[in-house]
């Protein structure tokens, strides 16, 4: 069964992208080859997301597409892995359209599952594990730029936010051995990577109990930052209830830990936060923001917001708009509440905000955020930043693009011969000065 070609589509979060890289690594060892062309693949799979209903609906459409390939070509095997596999195992098998269903903690068993697939005998493994972190697996990087990579530092989640399906699809939280994380980051650096993003559902609760003492998230950040001043370190996601002063101070002590914290607020209303089981109040949240700004005035803060959660009144919604103004977010991911079967909210609270009203509130949130993003970018006009070059700009190939430490996308001329500034390439650091902006980009000159 060697050199069979595998095609994987990835949906959902960065952690899922990293899981796909782990899957490619496991399958490569078993003799499989990666392909980006569905039509030549022997094995087709989707690494799926269950976070909102529309994510799942899209994936059902892809399952039909995969099934089409199966009917066209003999011997093609199709499967669903990841969060949706975990949540909808039986329904997926009953559809008769997939040959295997594998949950997020079962990727080591994929080669044996694939070997066992026979027509009419689908394979399933959705067991969740208390230990699996894939710590020893060297992911096959699927990103194209060769400059920035993601490292999963933990798996699962122990917070039971009432709207969220993740604890059910990814199981209990477990942290990965920090030595394997540092080794992976060193290895990436030696291969030319210049930025690593440490990933976890709640990085602030990272904890490794080692023989020579405990390693918490701040310690881990410091160890990764120590690899080289030329290696940038980012991380996601922070939890407002858990982000510690030690983490904030550790960031400020290292120039190469990027000045950006993704701190999902979800809602600005205490009543909603309580129902969401977020375990902080608006006041606590604003207190954490004040601390971040006190220690690092130049630190960008981004967030996630849910519009139209169960029982959300107009005044709760106003509280969300006002918390957004109070923080002045640099960027936000904004969603309508989508009820997920099996979650606490689905069991306890009616999903009672009409769809049109959810959309109206979401649109209000989006247009406010567009203003805030533009204001935030305007504040950066005239400033200089060190940018890690990612490659040519999509708009104009004579320009390059890359991110400043605060995660904002900068566009600037690749070369300025009259200033003696030669062409820059992906992985270089360049200094830029911001000339103007849109709500999404800083337009810069090289200095
Ligand atoms: N409905 C809408 N948005 C959700 N999120 C998580 N669960 C839901 C849901 N049921 C959002 C949260 C989270 C982000 C990853 O997705 O804002 O932070
Ligand atoms: Fe990632 Fe959550 Fe989607 Fe799972 S459900 S893929 S953890 S965003």
Short mmCIF file of C-alpha atoms and ligand atoms in Angstrom, two decimals:
data_model
loop_
_atom_site.label_atom_id
_atom_site.label_comp_id
_atom_site.label_asym_id
_atom_site.label_seq_id
_atom_site.Cartn_x
_atom_site.Cartn_y
_atom_site.Cartn_z
CA UNK A 1 0.00 0.00 0.00
CA UNK A 2 2.96 2.34 -0.46
CA UNK A 3 2.94 5.69 -2.29
CA UNK A 4 -0.78 6.11 -2.23
CA UNK A 5 -1.66 9.75 -2.62
CA UNK A 6 -3.51 11.64 0.10
CA UNK A 7 -5.50 14.82 -0.28
CA UNK A 8 -6.62 16.70 2.85
CA UNK A 9 -8.88 19.73 3.12
CA UNK A 10 -8.68 21.63 6.38
CA UNK A 11 -11.46 23.61 8.02
CA UNK A 12 -11.66 25.59 11.25
CA UNK A 13 -8.92 26.93 13.46
CA UNK A 14 -5.13 27.07 13.19
CA UNK A 15 -4.95 24.14 15.53
CA UNK A 16 -6.71 22.11 12.89
CA UNK A 17 -4.19 23.25 10.28
CA UNK A 18 -1.46 22.03 12.60
CA UNK A 19 -3.32 18.73 13.07
CA UNK A 20 -3.36 18.28 9.30
CA UNK A 21 0.43 18.71 9.38
CA UNK A 22 0.61 16.00 12.05
CA UNK A 23 -1.59 13.70 9.94
CA UNK A 24 0.64 14.19 6.87
CA UNK A 25 3.64 13.32 8.98
CA UNK A 26 2.05 10.12 10.32
CA UNK A 27 0.89 9.07 6.86
CA UNK A 28 4.24 9.89 5.21
CA UNK A 29 5.93 7.43 7.58
CA UNK A 30 3.43 4.83 6.46
CA UNK A 31 4.37 5.39 2.80
CA UNK A 32 1.68 7.84 1.73
CA UNK A 33 2.40 10.84 -0.45
CA UNK A 34 0.74 14.22 -0.24
CA UNK A 35 -1.18 15.68 -3.16
CA UNK A 36 -3.00 18.99 -3.59
CA UNK A 37 -5.03 17.62 -6.48
CA UNK A 38 -8.20 15.85 -5.41
CA UNK A 39 -8.52 14.17 -8.82
CA UNK A 40 -5.32 12.16 -8.46
CA UNK A 41 -5.78 11.23 -4.79
CA UNK A 42 -6.35 7.68 -3.56
CA UNK A 43 -7.36 8.91 -0.13
CA UNK A 44 -9.53 12.02 0.33
CA UNK A 45 -10.23 13.46 3.72
CA UNK A 46 -11.58 16.58 5.37
CA UNK A 47 -10.20 17.72 8.69
CA UNK A 48 -13.33 19.31 10.04
CA UNK A 49 -14.71 21.95 12.38
CA UNK A 50 -17.89 21.91 14.46
CA UNK A 51 -17.69 25.31 16.08
CA UNK A 52 -20.71 26.73 14.24
CA UNK A 53 -23.48 25.10 12.26
CA UNK A 54 -22.52 26.78 8.98
CA UNK A 55 -19.02 25.24 9.22
CA UNK A 56 -20.58 21.78 9.42
CA UNK A 57 -23.05 22.50 6.61
CA UNK A 58 -20.21 23.43 4.27
CA UNK A 59 -18.42 20.20 5.07
CA UNK A 60 -21.48 18.07 4.25
CA UNK A 61 -21.26 19.64 0.78
CA UNK A 62 -17.63 18.57 0.49
CA UNK A 63 -18.50 15.01 1.56
CA UNK A 64 -20.80 14.84 -1.47
CA UNK A 65 -17.95 16.08 -3.70
CA UNK A 66 -15.60 13.45 -2.31
CA UNK A 67 -18.27 10.83 -2.89
CA UNK A 68 -18.40 11.94 -6.53
CA UNK A 69 -14.65 11.16 -6.84
CA UNK A 70 -15.25 7.78 -5.29
CA UNK A 71 -17.85 6.91 -7.88
CA UNK A 72 -15.64 8.10 -10.73
CA UNK A 73 -12.54 6.16 -9.76
CA UNK A 74 -12.28 2.70 -8.31
CA UNK A 75 -10.42 2.23 -5.05
CA UNK A 76 -10.76 5.82 -3.82
CA UNK A 77 -11.18 5.99 -0.05
CA UNK A 78 -12.81 8.98 1.70
CA UNK A 79 -12.97 10.01 5.31
CA UNK A 80 -13.80 12.65 7.87
CA UNK A 81 -11.42 13.50 10.69
CA UNK A 82 -11.37 16.15 13.41
CA UNK A 83 -14.08 17.84 15.43
CA UNK A 84 -17.05 16.94 13.24
CA UNK A 85 -15.91 13.31 13.16
CA UNK A 86 -15.99 13.35 16.93
CA UNK A 87 -19.41 14.99 17.13
CA UNK A 88 -21.26 13.26 14.29
CA UNK A 89 -19.61 9.84 14.11
CA UNK A 90 -22.80 7.77 13.68
CA UNK A 91 -24.49 10.19 11.32
CA UNK A 92 -21.37 10.24 9.12
CA UNK A 93 -21.21 6.46 8.94
CA UNK A 94 -24.94 6.19 8.31
CA UNK A 95 -24.60 8.55 5.35
CA UNK A 96 -22.83 5.66 3.58
CA UNK A 97 -20.52 8.20 1.95
CA UNK A 98 -17.37 7.84 4.04
CA UNK A 99 -14.97 4.95 4.61
CA UNK A 100 -13.41 6.21 7.82
CA UNK A 101 -14.17 8.55 10.68
CA UNK A 102 -11.31 9.57 12.98
CA UNK A 103 -11.46 11.90 16.00
CA UNK A 104 -8.72 14.43 16.91
CA UNK A 105 -6.86 12.08 19.28
CA UNK A 106 -6.71 9.07 16.94
CA UNK A 107 -4.40 10.18 14.15
CA UNK A 108 -1.72 7.63 14.99
CA UNK A 109 -4.21 4.92 14.08
CA UNK A 110 -4.94 6.35 10.62
CA UNK A 111 -2.47 4.08 8.75
CA UNK A 112 -4.01 0.95 10.24
CA UNK A 113 -7.53 2.25 9.72
CA UNK A 114 -6.78 2.99 6.07
CA UNK A 115 -5.25 -0.43 5.60
CA UNK A 116 -8.37 -2.04 7.03
CA UNK A 117 -10.93 -0.15 4.94
CA UNK A 118 -12.98 -2.50 2.70
CA UNK A 119 -16.15 -1.67 0.77
CA UNK A 120 -19.02 -1.91 3.22
CA UNK A 121 -16.69 -1.97 6.24
CA UNK A 122 -16.03 1.60 7.29
CA UNK A 123 -13.48 2.22 10.01
CA UNK A 124 -14.15 4.38 13.02
CA UNK A 125 -12.06 5.61 15.92
CA UNK A 126 -13.27 8.59 17.93
CA UNK A 127 -11.75 7.79 21.28
CA UNK A 128 -10.56 10.83 23.18
CA UNK A 129 -7.34 10.58 25.12
CA UNK A 130 -6.07 12.09 28.36
CA UNK A 131 -2.45 11.94 27.22
CA UNK A 132 -2.14 12.29 23.45
CA UNK A 133 -0.26 15.48 22.46
CA UNK A 134 1.55 14.17 19.34
CA UNK A 135 4.65 15.57 21.07
CA UNK A 136 7.09 13.30 19.23
CA UNK A 137 5.65 13.88 15.76
CA UNK A 138 7.41 16.34 13.51
CA UNK A 139 4.63 18.03 11.52
CA UNK A 140 4.98 18.25 7.74
CA UNK A 141 4.59 21.98 7.12
CA UNK A 142 1.85 22.71 4.62
CA UNK A 143 2.10 26.50 4.66
CA UNK A 144 3.77 27.90 1.60
CA UNK A 145 5.84 30.82 2.87
CA UNK A 146 8.44 28.92 4.90
CA UNK A 147 8.64 31.87 7.31
CA UNK A 148 6.01 31.32 9.96
CA UNK A 149 4.78 28.10 11.50
CA UNK A 150 2.35 26.98 14.18
CA UNK A 151 3.22 24.79 17.13
CA UNK A 152 0.49 23.18 19.22
CA UNK A 153 1.56 23.38 22.86
CA UNK A 154 -1.50 21.73 24.33
CA UNK A 155 -4.70 19.98 23.31
CA UNK A 156 -8.30 19.97 24.50
CA UNK A 157 -10.00 22.41 26.82
CA UNK A 158 -11.20 22.33 30.43
CA UNK A 159 -13.34 25.47 30.32
CA UNK A 160 -16.95 24.66 29.82
CA UNK A 161 -18.08 27.84 28.06
CA UNK A 162 -21.76 27.09 27.68
CA UNK A 163 -21.95 27.83 23.92
CA UNK A 164 -18.87 25.86 22.92
CA UNK A 165 -18.55 22.40 21.45
CA UNK A 166 -14.76 22.15 21.78
CA UNK A 167 -14.55 20.35 25.15
CA UNK A 168 -16.77 17.63 23.65
CA UNK A 169 -14.88 17.32 20.37
CA UNK A 170 -11.32 17.74 21.63
CA UNK A 171 -11.60 16.40 25.15
CA UNK A 172 -9.75 17.34 28.30
CA UNK A 173 -6.85 19.73 28.41
CA UNK A 174 -3.30 18.36 28.36
CA UNK A 175 0.00 20.17 27.95
CA UNK A 176 2.88 19.03 25.82
CA UNK A 177 6.41 18.47 27.15
CA UNK A 178 8.16 21.87 26.84
CA UNK A 179 11.41 20.23 25.71
CA UNK A 180 9.67 18.91 22.60
CA UNK A 181 8.17 22.35 21.94
CA UNK A 182 11.54 24.13 22.20
CA UNK A 183 13.14 21.43 20.05
CA UNK A 184 10.49 21.90 17.38
CA UNK A 185 10.94 25.70 17.43
CA UNK A 186 14.77 25.36 17.19
CA UNK A 187 14.38 23.01 14.29
CA UNK A 188 12.06 25.42 12.48
CA UNK A 189 14.50 28.27 13.06
CA UNK A 190 17.36 26.24 11.61
CA UNK A 191 15.22 25.54 8.53
CA UNK A 192 14.77 29.26 7.95
CA UNK A 193 11.51 29.91 9.77
CA UNK A 194 11.48 33.26 11.59
CA UNK A 195 8.15 33.16 13.42
CA UNK A 196 6.38 30.54 15.53
CA UNK A 197 2.88 30.81 16.92
CA UNK A 198 2.23 28.74 20.04
CA UNK A 199 -1.29 27.36 19.92
CA UNK A 200 -3.73 26.21 22.56
CA UNK A 201 -7.41 26.67 23.36
CA UNK A 202 -6.32 28.46 26.52
CA UNK A 203 -2.56 28.98 26.51
CA UNK A 204 -2.62 30.61 29.95
CA UNK A 205 -3.48 27.31 31.56
CA UNK A 206 -0.48 25.57 29.97
CA UNK A 207 1.30 23.66 32.73
CA UNK A 208 3.95 20.96 32.55
CA UNK A 209 4.76 19.14 35.74
CA UNK A 210 8.35 18.05 35.23
CA UNK A 211 10.86 16.33 37.48
CA UNK A 212 12.81 19.57 37.90
CA UNK A 213 9.76 21.68 38.66
CA UNK A 214 6.73 23.11 36.91
CA UNK A 215 6.82 24.99 33.64
CA UNK A 216 3.98 27.47 33.12
CA UNK A 217 3.09 29.42 30.00
CA UNK A 218 5.28 32.42 30.88
CA UNK A 219 8.27 30.07 31.40
CA UNK A 220 7.58 28.39 28.08
CA UNK A 221 7.34 31.74 26.28
CA UNK A 222 10.69 32.80 27.74
CA UNK A 223 12.36 29.54 26.66
CA UNK A 224 11.09 29.80 23.09
CA UNK A 225 12.03 33.49 22.92
CA UNK A 226 15.55 32.60 24.06
CA UNK A 227 16.19 30.47 20.95
CA UNK A 228 17.19 33.55 18.93
CA UNK A 229 16.38 37.26 18.89
CA UNK A 230 15.60 36.70 15.19
CA UNK A 231 12.83 34.24 15.97
CA UNK A 232 9.51 35.94 16.60
CA UNK A 233 7.12 34.32 19.03
CA UNK A 234 3.34 34.69 18.90
CA UNK A 235 0.64 32.81 20.73
CA UNK A 236 -3.09 32.23 20.75
CA UNK A 237 -5.56 32.07 22.49
CA UNK A 238 -5.41 33.85 25.85
CA UNK A 239 -8.26 33.56 28.32
CA UNK A 240 -9.20 36.76 30.17
CA UNK A 241 -9.74 34.87 33.41
CA UNK A 242 -6.31 33.24 33.28
CA UNK A 243 -3.85 35.64 31.62
CA UNK A 244 -1.33 36.37 34.35
CA UNK A 245 0.82 39.39 35.16
CA UNK A 246 3.78 37.04 34.76
CA UNK A 247 2.86 36.41 31.12
CA UNK A 248 2.39 40.13 30.46
CA UNK A 249 5.71 41.02 32.08
CA UNK A 250 7.52 38.16 30.29
CA UNK A 251 6.27 39.51 26.98
CA UNK A 252 7.54 43.00 27.82
CA UNK A 253 10.98 41.61 28.67
CA UNK A 254 11.48 40.06 25.22
CA UNK A 255 11.45 42.19 22.07
CA UNK A 256 10.88 39.10 19.97
CA UNK A 257 7.64 38.14 21.74
CA UNK A 258 5.19 39.98 19.54
CA UNK A 259 3.12 42.83 20.90
CA UNK A 260 -0.23 41.25 20.30
CA UNK A 261 -2.70 39.50 22.57
CA UNK A 262 -5.81 37.79 21.28
CA UNK A 263 -8.18 38.13 24.23
CA UNK A 264 -11.70 36.95 23.35
CA UNK A 265 -14.31 38.98 25.25
CA UNK A 266 -17.38 37.26 23.68
CA UNK A 267 -19.76 39.82 25.25
CA UNK A 268 -19.61 43.10 27.16
CA UNK A 269 -22.58 42.24 29.38
CA UNK A 270 -22.08 40.65 32.78
CA UNK A 271 -25.39 38.81 32.49
CA UNK A 272 -24.29 37.23 29.19
CA UNK A 273 -20.79 36.47 30.46
CA UNK A 274 -22.33 34.64 33.39
CA UNK A 275 -24.65 32.62 31.15
CA UNK A 276 -21.74 31.90 28.81
CA UNK A 277 -19.83 30.58 31.84
CA UNK A 278 -16.83 32.70 30.98
CA UNK A 279 -15.97 33.17 34.66
CA UNK A 280 -14.98 36.84 34.45
CA UNK A 281 -16.87 40.11 34.53
CA UNK A 282 -16.64 43.10 32.25
CA UNK A 283 -14.77 44.93 35.00
CA UNK A 284 -12.23 42.12 35.36
CA UNK A 285 -11.75 42.05 31.60
CA UNK A 286 -11.15 45.79 31.42
CA UNK A 287 -8.74 45.44 34.33
CA UNK A 288 -6.66 42.91 32.35
CA UNK A 289 -6.66 45.25 29.35
CA UNK A 290 -5.49 48.13 31.60
CA UNK A 291 -2.66 45.96 32.92
CA UNK A 292 -1.54 45.00 29.40
CA UNK A 293 -1.57 48.66 28.33
CA UNK A 294 0.28 49.75 31.47
CA UNK A 295 3.11 47.27 30.85
CA UNK A 296 3.08 47.41 27.03
CA UNK A 297 1.42 50.56 25.70
CA UNK A 298 2.12 49.42 22.12
CA UNK A 299 0.48 45.99 22.49
CA UNK A 300 -2.34 45.25 20.04
CA UNK A 301 -5.43 43.61 21.49
CA UNK A 302 -7.81 41.60 19.33
CA UNK A 303 -10.92 39.68 20.27
CA UNK A 304 -13.78 37.31 19.46
CA UNK A 305 -17.38 38.44 19.84
CA UNK A 306 -20.64 36.51 19.74
CA UNK A 307 -23.83 38.39 18.76
CA UNK A 308 -27.28 37.25 19.83
CA UNK A 309 -26.53 34.72 22.54
CA UNK A 310 -29.52 33.23 24.41
CA UNK A 311 -31.68 35.92 26.02
CA UNK A 312 -29.43 38.77 24.92
CA UNK A 313 -31.36 42.04 25.42
CA UNK A 314 -30.75 45.24 23.51
CA UNK A 315 -29.02 46.60 26.57
CA UNK A 316 -26.71 43.54 26.71
CA UNK A 317 -25.90 44.18 23.05
CA UNK A 318 -25.17 47.85 23.83
CA UNK A 319 -22.78 46.64 26.54
CA UNK A 320 -20.88 44.69 23.88
CA UNK A 321 -20.62 47.79 21.67
CA UNK A 322 -19.45 49.86 24.64
CA UNK A 323 -16.79 47.34 25.71
CA UNK A 324 -15.51 47.38 22.12
CA UNK A 325 -15.23 51.19 22.29
CA UNK A 326 -13.65 51.07 25.72
CA UNK A 327 -10.91 48.70 24.58
CA UNK A 328 -10.58 50.07 21.03
CA UNK A 329 -9.82 46.66 19.55
CA UNK A 330 -7.32 46.52 16.72
CA UNK A 331 -9.15 43.62 15.11
CA UNK A 332 -12.00 41.24 15.92
CA UNK A 333 -13.51 37.96 14.77
CA UNK A 334 -17.26 38.37 15.02
CA UNK A 335 -19.95 35.69 14.93
CA UNK A 336 -23.66 35.16 15.35
CA UNK A 337 -24.51 32.70 18.06
CA UNK A 338 -25.03 29.24 16.63
CA UNK A 339 -26.56 26.67 18.95
CA UNK A 340 -24.46 23.52 19.21
CA UNK A 341 -26.30 20.36 20.23
CA UNK A 342 -25.06 18.87 23.49
CA UNK A 343 -23.59 22.07 24.89
CA UNK A 344 -24.76 23.49 28.19
CA UNK A 345 -26.43 26.45 26.47
CA UNK A 346 -28.35 24.13 24.15
CA UNK A 347 -29.59 22.17 27.15
CA UNK A 348 -30.40 25.10 29.42
CA UNK A 349 -31.28 28.21 27.41
CA UNK A 350 -33.60 28.70 24.45
CA UNK A 351 -31.88 30.08 21.32
CA UNK A 352 -34.42 32.87 21.31
CA UNK A 353 -32.95 35.76 19.32
CA UNK A 354 -34.49 35.66 15.82
CA UNK A 355 -32.02 35.12 12.99
CA UNK A 356 -32.63 38.55 11.43
CA UNK A 357 -32.06 40.25 14.76
CA UNK A 358 -28.80 38.32 15.29
CA UNK A 359 -27.68 39.47 11.86
CA UNK A 360 -28.65 43.06 12.61
CA UNK A 361 -26.67 43.06 15.86
CA UNK A 362 -23.72 41.36 14.21
CA UNK A 363 -23.70 43.96 11.44
CA UNK A 364 -23.69 46.73 14.03
CA UNK A 365 -20.72 45.07 15.72
CA UNK A 366 -18.90 44.64 12.40
CA UNK A 367 -19.37 48.24 11.34
CA UNK A 368 -18.19 49.51 14.73
CA UNK A 369 -15.13 47.25 14.49
CA UNK A 370 -14.36 48.58 11.00
CA UNK A 371 -14.27 52.08 12.51
CA UNK A 372 -12.12 50.92 15.42
CA UNK A 373 -9.67 49.11 13.12
CA UNK A 374 -9.35 52.20 10.96
CA UNK A 375 -8.81 54.41 14.03
CA UNK A 376 -6.23 51.98 15.36
CA UNK A 377 -4.38 52.00 12.03
CA UNK A 378 -4.53 55.79 11.85
CA UNK A 379 -2.80 55.96 15.22
CA UNK A 380 0.11 54.08 13.63
CA UNK A 381 0.61 56.52 10.75
CA UNK A 382 4.03 58.15 11.17
CA UNK A 383 5.38 55.31 13.36
CA UNK A 384 8.22 53.02 12.34
CA UNK A 385 8.03 49.24 12.66
CA UNK A 386 10.29 46.27 12.17
CA UNK A 387 8.50 43.96 9.75
CA UNK A 388 9.10 40.30 9.02
CA UNK A 389 8.78 39.99 5.23
CA UNK A 390 6.32 37.30 4.11
CA UNK A 391 6.67 37.77 0.34
CA UNK A 392 5.44 39.83 -2.60
CA UNK A 393 2.24 41.82 -2.12
CA UNK A 394 -0.78 40.40 -3.93
CA UNK A 395 -1.79 43.77 -5.35
CA UNK A 396 1.54 44.83 -6.82
CA UNK A 397 4.47 42.43 -7.25
CA UNK A 398 6.91 45.34 -6.93
CA UNK A 399 5.73 45.64 -3.32
CA UNK A 400 6.31 43.25 -0.45
CA UNK A 401 4.17 42.56 2.58
CA UNK A 402 4.74 41.37 6.10
CA UNK A 403 3.56 41.90 9.64
CA UNK A 404 4.67 44.32 12.30
CA UNK A 405 5.06 43.01 15.84
CA UNK A 406 1.48 44.15 16.56
CA UNK A 407 0.32 41.74 13.83
CA UNK A 408 -0.75 44.47 11.41
CA UNK A 409 -0.18 43.80 7.73
CA UNK A 410 2.26 46.27 6.16
CA UNK A 411 2.83 46.84 2.44
CA UNK A 412 6.00 48.57 1.21
CA UNK A 413 8.29 48.73 -1.86
CA UNK A 414 10.49 45.63 -2.12
CA UNK A 415 13.56 47.68 -3.06
CA UNK A 416 14.50 51.37 -2.94
CA UNK A 417 17.69 51.61 -5.05
CA UNK A 418 18.03 55.40 -4.52
CA UNK A 419 18.25 54.78 -0.77
CA UNK A 420 20.58 51.83 -1.23
CA UNK A 421 17.88 49.43 -0.01
CA UNK A 422 18.06 46.25 -2.06
CA UNK A 423 15.31 43.75 -2.75
CA UNK A 424 13.95 42.04 0.35
CA UNK A 425 12.71 38.48 0.44
CA UNK A 426 10.55 36.29 2.65
CA UNK A 427 12.19 35.82 6.05
CA UNK A 428 14.08 39.15 6.02
CA UNK A 429 13.46 41.84 8.60
CA UNK A 430 13.04 45.37 7.27
CA UNK A 431 12.23 48.70 8.91
CA UNK A 432 9.29 50.64 7.59
CA UNK A 433 7.55 53.91 8.30
CA UNK A 434 3.77 54.11 8.00
CA UNK A 435 2.60 56.68 5.42
CA UNK A 436 -1.13 55.94 5.31
CA UNK A 437 -3.59 53.15 5.94
CA UNK A 438 -6.87 51.42 5.20
CA UNK A 439 -8.83 49.58 7.89
CA UNK A 440 -6.94 46.40 6.93
CA UNK A 441 -3.42 47.47 5.90
CA UNK A 442 -0.63 49.89 6.77
CA UNK A 443 0.90 51.44 3.67
CA UNK A 444 4.57 52.08 4.37
CA UNK A 445 7.91 53.21 3.01
CA UNK A 446 11.19 51.48 3.77
CA UNK A 447 13.55 53.36 6.04
N1 LIG B 1 -21.67 30.21 18.17
C1 LIG B 1 -21.01 31.28 17.70
N2 LIG B 1 -19.70 31.49 17.90
C2 LIG B 1 -19.03 30.58 18.62
N3 LIG B 1 -17.74 30.52 18.99
C3 LIG B 1 -17.55 29.38 19.69
N4 LIG B 1 -18.70 28.71 19.81
C4 LIG B 1 -19.64 29.44 19.15
C5 LIG B 1 -21.03 29.27 18.91
N5 LIG B 1 -21.70 28.21 19.38
C6 LIG B 1 -16.76 31.57 18.68
C7 LIG B 1 -16.20 32.18 19.95
C8 LIG B 1 -14.82 31.59 20.01
C9 LIG B 1 -14.48 31.45 18.55
C10 LIG B 1 -13.37 30.51 18.24
O1 LIG B 1 -15.68 30.99 17.98
O2 LIG B 1 -16.16 33.58 19.79
O3 LIG B 1 -13.91 32.42 20.70
FE1 LIG B 2 -10.93 24.26 15.93
FE2 LIG B 2 -13.05 24.54 17.51
FE3 LIG B 2 -13.40 24.16 14.94
FE4 LIG B 2 -12.52 22.18 16.48
S1 LIG B 2 -14.51 23.16 16.61
S2 LIG B 2 -11.70 22.78 14.48
S3 LIG B 2 -11.28 23.26 17.93
S4 LIG B 2 -12.45 25.93 15.86
#
